[in-house]
Short mmCIF file of C-alpha atoms and ligand atoms in Angstrom, two decimals:
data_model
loop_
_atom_site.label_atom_id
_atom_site.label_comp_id
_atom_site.label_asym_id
_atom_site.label_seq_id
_atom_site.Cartn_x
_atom_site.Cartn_y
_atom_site.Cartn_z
CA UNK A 1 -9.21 -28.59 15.68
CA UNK A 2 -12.57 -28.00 17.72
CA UNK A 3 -14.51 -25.24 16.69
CA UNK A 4 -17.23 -24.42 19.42
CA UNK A 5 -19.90 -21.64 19.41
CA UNK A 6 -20.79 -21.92 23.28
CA UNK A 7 -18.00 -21.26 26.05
CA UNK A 8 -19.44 -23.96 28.00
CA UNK A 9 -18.98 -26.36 25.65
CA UNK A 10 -15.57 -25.16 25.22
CA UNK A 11 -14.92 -25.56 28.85
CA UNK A 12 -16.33 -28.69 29.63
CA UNK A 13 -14.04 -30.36 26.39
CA UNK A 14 -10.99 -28.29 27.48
CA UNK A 15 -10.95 -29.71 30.94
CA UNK A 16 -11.66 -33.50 29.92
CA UNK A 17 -8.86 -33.24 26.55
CA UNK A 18 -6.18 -30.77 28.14
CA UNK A 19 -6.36 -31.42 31.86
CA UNK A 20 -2.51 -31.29 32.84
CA UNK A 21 -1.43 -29.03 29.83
CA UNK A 22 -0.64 -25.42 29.65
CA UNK A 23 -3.08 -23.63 27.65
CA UNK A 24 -2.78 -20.33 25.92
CA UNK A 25 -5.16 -18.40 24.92
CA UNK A 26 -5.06 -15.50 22.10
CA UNK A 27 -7.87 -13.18 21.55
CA UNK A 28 -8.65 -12.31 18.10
CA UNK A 29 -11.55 -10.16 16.19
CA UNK A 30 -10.97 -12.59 12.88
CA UNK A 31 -10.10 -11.34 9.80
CA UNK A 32 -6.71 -13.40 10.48
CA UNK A 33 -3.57 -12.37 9.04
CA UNK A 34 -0.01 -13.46 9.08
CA UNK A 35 0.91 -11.68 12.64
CA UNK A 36 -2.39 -12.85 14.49
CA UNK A 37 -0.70 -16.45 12.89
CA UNK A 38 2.51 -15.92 14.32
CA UNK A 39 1.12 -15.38 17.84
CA UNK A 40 -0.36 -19.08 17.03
CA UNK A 41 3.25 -20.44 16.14
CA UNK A 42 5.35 -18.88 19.17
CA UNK A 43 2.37 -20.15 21.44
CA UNK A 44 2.58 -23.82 19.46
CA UNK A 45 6.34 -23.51 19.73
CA UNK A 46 6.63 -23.31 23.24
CA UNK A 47 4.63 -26.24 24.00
CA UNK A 48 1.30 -24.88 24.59
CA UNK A 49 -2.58 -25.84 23.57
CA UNK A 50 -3.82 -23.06 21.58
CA UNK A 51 -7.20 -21.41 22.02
CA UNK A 52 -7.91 -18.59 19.67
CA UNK A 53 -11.16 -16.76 19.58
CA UNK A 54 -12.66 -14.75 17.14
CA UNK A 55 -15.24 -12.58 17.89
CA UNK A 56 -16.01 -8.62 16.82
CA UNK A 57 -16.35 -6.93 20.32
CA UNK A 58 -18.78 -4.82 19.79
CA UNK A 59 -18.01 -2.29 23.09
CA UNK A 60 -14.89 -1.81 22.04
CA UNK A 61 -15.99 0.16 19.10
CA UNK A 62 -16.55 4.29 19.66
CA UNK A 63 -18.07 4.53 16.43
CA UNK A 64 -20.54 2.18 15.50
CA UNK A 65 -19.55 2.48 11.46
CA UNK A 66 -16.31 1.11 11.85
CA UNK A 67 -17.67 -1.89 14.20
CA UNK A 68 -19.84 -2.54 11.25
CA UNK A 69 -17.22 -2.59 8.33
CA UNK A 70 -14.52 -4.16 10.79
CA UNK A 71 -13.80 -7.27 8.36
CA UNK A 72 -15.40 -10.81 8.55
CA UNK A 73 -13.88 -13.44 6.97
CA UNK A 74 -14.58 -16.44 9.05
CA UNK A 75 -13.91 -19.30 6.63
CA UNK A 76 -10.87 -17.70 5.87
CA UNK A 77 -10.09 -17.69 9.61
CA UNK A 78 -10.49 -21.19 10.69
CA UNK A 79 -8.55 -22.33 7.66
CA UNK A 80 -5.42 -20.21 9.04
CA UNK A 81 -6.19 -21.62 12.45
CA UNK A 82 -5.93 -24.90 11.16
CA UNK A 83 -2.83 -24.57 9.64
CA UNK A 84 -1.20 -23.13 12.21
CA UNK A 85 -2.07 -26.39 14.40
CA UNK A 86 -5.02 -24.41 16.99
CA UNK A 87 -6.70 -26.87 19.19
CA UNK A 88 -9.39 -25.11 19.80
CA UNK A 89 -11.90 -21.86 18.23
CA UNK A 90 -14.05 -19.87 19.87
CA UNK A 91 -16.61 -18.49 17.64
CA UNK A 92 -19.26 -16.73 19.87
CA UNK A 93 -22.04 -14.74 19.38
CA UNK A 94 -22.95 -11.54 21.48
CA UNK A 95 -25.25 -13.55 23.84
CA UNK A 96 -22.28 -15.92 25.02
CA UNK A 97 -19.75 -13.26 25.61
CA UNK A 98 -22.11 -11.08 26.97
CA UNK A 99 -25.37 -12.97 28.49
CA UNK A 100 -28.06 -10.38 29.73
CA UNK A 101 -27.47 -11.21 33.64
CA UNK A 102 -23.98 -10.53 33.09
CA UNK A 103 -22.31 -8.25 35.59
CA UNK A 104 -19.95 -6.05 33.35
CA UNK A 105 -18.91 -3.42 35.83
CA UNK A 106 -15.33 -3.46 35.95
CA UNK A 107 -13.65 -0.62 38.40
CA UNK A 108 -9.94 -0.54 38.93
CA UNK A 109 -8.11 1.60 38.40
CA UNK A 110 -5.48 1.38 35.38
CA UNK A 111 -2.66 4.35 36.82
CA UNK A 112 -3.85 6.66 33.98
CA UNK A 113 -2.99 4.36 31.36
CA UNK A 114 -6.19 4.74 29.37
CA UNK A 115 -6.57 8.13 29.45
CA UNK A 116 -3.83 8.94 26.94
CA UNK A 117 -3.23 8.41 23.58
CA UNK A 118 -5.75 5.44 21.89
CA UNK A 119 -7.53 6.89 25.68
CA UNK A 120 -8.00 10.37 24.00
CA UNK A 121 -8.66 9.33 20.70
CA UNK A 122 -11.19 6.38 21.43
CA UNK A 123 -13.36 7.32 24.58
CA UNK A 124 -14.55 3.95 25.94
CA UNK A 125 -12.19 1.79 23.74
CA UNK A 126 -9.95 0.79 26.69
CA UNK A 127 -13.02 0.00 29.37
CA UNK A 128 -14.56 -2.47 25.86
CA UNK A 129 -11.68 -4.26 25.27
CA UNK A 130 -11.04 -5.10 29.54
CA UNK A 131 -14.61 -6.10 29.53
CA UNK A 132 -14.40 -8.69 26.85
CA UNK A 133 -10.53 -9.95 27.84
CA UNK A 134 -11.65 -10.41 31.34
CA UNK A 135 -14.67 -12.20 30.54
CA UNK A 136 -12.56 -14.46 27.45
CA UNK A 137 -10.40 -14.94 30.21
CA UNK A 138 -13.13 -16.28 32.20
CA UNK A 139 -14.54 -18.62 30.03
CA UNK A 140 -11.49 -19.96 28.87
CA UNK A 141 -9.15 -20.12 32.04
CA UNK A 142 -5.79 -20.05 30.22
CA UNK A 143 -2.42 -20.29 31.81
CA UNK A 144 -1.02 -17.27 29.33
CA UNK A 145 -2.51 -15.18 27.19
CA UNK A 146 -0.38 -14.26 24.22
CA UNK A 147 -0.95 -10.76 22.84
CA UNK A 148 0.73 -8.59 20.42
CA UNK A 149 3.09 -5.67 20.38
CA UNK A 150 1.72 -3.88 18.09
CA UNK A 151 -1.12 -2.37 20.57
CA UNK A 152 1.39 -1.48 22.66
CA UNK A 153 -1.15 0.92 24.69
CA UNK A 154 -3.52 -2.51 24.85
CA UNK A 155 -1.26 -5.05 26.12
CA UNK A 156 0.12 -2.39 28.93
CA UNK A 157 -3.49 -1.97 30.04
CA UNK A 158 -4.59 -5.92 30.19
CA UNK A 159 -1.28 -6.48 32.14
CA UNK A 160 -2.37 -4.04 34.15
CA UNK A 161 -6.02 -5.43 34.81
CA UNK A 162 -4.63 -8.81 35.07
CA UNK A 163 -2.18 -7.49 38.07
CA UNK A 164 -4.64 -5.35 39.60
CA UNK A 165 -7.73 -7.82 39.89
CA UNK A 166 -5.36 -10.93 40.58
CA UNK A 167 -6.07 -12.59 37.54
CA UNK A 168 -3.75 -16.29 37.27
CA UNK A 169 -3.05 -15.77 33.94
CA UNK A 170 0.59 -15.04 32.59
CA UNK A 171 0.70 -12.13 29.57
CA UNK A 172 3.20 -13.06 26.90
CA UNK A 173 4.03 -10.60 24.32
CA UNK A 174 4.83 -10.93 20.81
CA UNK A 175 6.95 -8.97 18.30
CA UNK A 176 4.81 -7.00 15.86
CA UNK A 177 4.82 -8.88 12.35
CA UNK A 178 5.81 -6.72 9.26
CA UNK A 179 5.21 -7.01 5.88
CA UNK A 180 8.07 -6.93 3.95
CA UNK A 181 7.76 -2.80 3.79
CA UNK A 182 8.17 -2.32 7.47
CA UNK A 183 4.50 -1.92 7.53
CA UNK A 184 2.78 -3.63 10.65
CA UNK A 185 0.07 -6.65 9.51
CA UNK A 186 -3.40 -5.46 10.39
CA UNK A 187 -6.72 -6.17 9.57
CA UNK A 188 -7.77 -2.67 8.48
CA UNK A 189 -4.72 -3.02 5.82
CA UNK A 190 -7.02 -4.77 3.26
CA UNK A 191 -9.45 -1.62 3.02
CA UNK A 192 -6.26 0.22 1.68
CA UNK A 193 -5.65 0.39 -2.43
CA UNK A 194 -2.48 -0.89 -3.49
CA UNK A 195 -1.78 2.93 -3.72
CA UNK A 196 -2.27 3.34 0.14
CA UNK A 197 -0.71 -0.41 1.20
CA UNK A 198 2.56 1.18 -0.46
CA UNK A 199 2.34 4.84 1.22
CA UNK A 200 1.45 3.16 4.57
CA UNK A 201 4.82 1.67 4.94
CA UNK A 202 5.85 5.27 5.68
CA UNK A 203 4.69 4.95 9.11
CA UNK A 204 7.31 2.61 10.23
CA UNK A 205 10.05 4.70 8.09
CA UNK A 206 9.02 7.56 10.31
CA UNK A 207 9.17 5.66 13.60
CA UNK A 208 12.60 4.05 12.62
CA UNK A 209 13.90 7.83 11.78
CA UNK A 210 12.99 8.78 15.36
CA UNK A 211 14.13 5.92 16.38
CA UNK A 212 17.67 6.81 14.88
CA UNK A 213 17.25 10.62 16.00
CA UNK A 214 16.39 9.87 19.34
CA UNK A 215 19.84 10.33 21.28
CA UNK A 216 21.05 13.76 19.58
CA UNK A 217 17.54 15.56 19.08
CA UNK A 218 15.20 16.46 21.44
CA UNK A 219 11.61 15.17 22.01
CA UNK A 220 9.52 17.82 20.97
CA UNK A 221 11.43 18.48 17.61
CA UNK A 222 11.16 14.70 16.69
CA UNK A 223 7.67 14.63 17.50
CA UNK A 224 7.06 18.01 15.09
CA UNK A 225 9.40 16.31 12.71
CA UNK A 226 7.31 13.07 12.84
CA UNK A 227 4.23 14.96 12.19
CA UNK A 228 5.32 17.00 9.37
CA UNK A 229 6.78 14.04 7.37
CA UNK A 230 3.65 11.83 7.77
CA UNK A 231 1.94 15.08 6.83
CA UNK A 232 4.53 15.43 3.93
CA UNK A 233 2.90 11.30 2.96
CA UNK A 234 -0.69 12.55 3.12
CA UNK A 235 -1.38 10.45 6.56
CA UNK A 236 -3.92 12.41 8.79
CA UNK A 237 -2.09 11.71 12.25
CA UNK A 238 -4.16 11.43 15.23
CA UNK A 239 -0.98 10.98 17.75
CA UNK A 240 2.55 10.58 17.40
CA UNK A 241 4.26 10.38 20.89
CA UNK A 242 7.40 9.51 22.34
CA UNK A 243 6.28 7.92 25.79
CA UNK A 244 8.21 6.43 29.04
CA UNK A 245 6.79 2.65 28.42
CA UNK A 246 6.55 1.99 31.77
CA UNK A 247 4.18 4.83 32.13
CA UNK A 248 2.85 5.45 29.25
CA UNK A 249 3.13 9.64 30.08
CA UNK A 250 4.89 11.41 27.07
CA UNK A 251 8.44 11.69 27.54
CA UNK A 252 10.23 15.05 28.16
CA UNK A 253 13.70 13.55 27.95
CA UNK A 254 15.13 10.65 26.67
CA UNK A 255 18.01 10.56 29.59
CA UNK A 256 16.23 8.85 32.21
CA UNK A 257 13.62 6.34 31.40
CA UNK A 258 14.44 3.20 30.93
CA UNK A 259 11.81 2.15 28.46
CA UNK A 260 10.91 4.12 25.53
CA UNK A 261 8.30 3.79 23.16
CA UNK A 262 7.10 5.54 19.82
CA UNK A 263 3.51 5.19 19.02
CA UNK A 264 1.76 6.35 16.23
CA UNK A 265 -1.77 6.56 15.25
CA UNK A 266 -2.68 8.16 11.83
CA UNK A 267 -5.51 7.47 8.93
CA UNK A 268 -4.89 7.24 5.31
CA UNK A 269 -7.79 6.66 3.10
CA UNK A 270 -10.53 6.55 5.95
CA UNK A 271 -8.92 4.02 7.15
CA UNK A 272 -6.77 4.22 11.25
CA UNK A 273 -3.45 2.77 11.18
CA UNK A 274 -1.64 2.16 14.51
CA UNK A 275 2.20 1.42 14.99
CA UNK A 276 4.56 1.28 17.60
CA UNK A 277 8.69 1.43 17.86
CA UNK A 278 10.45 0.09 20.74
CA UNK A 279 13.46 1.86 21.19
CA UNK A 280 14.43 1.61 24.90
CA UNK A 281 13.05 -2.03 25.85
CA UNK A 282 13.95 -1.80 30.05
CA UNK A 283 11.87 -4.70 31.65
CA UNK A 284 9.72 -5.40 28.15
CA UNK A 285 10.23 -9.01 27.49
CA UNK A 286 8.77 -9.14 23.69
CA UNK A 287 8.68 -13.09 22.34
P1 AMP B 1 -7.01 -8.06 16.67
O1 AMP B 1 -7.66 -9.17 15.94
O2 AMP B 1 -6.59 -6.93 15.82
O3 AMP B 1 -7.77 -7.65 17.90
O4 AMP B 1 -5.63 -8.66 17.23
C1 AMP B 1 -5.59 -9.80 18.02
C2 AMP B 1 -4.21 -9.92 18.63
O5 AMP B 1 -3.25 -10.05 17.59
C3 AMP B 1 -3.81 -8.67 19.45
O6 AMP B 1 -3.12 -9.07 20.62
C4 AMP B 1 -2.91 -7.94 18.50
O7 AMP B 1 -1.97 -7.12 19.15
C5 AMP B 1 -2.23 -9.08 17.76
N1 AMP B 1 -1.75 -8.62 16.47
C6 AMP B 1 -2.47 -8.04 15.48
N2 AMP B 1 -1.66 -7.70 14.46
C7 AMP B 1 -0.41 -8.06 14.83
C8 AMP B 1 0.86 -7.96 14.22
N3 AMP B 1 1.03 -7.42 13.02
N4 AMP B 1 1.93 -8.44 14.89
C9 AMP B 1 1.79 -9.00 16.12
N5 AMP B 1 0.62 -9.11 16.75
C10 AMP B 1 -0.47 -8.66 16.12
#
């Protein structure tokens, strides 16, 4: 495994070592856990040369606090990359990813996409994280880039940027990995107490009672009903919607779309937990 701090090293030992190959690429801000590691194994499993990178993008952060306490563990993370056969790291600073000449002024329009949900909740999140996929994507010219289900609204928005500006790189998406509890792995899980890692599994209990609801009750009252029992758990919910997943608008029957989605956003102990349930999958393909 090649670890490399500048892209255009990266580049130059990509083309020479992995001319003919397909390459994927998966984006990661470190702290790696066992669902950014089974991105790495589906990718290795169909055939592919991995490139992760790791870096803390810092304009996707609203607030700056969170960006700051956002885990680092990089020792950690190229050991996990290592065993999960990675060709190749990218560990950047700022001035790679973002070099002062840089022009970062992305307009396209994203069909509404990022103005709901994480949109509402996280002004400038979405317009950070295009900025630093487009450029990744860039500097390391993949053929796919493998992302993860679990930010549903994120995925739906680089697929869209990747249509809209052309982009000839194929997004594959990957099954959100659970712990045992139903809860979804995430890095902001290890600044929960063993109190709040148990109590956090009720997210996904919720999602999977909608889930179960969804053909005999209506929207609205599983939405309330969704709010009052993560309430009822002492969760702090930002969002729970039941959304068309094509669109991403909230839903205001089940009858007719064709893809339906559940997404969640709530904090326990200061710290935001996001989840998703697909329960309608329509043209989703999830790996
Ligand atoms: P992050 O480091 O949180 O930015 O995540 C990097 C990539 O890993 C994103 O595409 C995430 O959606 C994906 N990812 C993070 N956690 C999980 C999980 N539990 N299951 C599947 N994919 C995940």
């Amino acid at each position: 495994m090649k670890v490399f701090n500048l892209s255009k090293e990266l580049l130059a030992y990509k083309n020479s070592q992995f001319k003919d190959k397909k390459i994927a690429f998966i984006p990661t801000m470190g702290a790696l856990h066992k669902g950014h590691a089974s991105l790495m194994r589906k990718a290795r499993n169909n055939k592919m040369v991995v490139i992760v990178s790791i870096f803390v993008n810092p304009t996707q952060f609203n607030d700056h606090k969170d960006y700051e306490k956002y885990p680092r563990t990089t020792e950690h993370d190229l050991m996990l990359c290592h065993g999960q056969g990675v060709d190749i790291v990218y560990l950047p600073d700022k001035e790679d990813v973002y070099p002062p000449n840089l022009d970062k002024s992305l307009k396209f329009d994203l069909s509404g996409f990022d103005k709901v949900m994480e949109g509402e909740f996280r002004p400038g999140h979405f317009k950070g994280v295009c900025e630093v996929v487009k450029r990744l994507l860039d500097l390391t010219q993949p053929d796919y880039l493998y992302m993860g289900q679990k930010d549903f609204q994120q995925f739906m928005i680089v697929g869209r940027m990747i249509d809209v500006l052309d982009i000839k790189t194929q997004l594959v998406v990957c099954k959100t990995s659970r712990e045992r509890s139903g809860l979804a792995r995430s890095s902001r899980n290890t600044r929960l107490s063993s109190e709040g890692l148990a109590n956090a599994a009720n997210i996904f209990k919720t999602l999977c009672a909608i889930q179960k609801s969804i053909l005999t009750k209506e929207v609205d009252r599983l939405q309330a009903y969704g709010l009052k029992k993560l309430k009822k758990y002492g969760f702090e919910t930002e969002y729970i919607q039941i959304i068309d997943g094509a669109t991403l608008q909230e839903l205001e029957s089940e009858e007719r779309a064709t893809c339906i989605v559940v997404c969640v956003a709530a904090w326990l102990e200061g710290i935001r937990l996001i989840d998703n349930i697909v329960i309608r999958q329509g043209n989703l393909i999830l790996i």
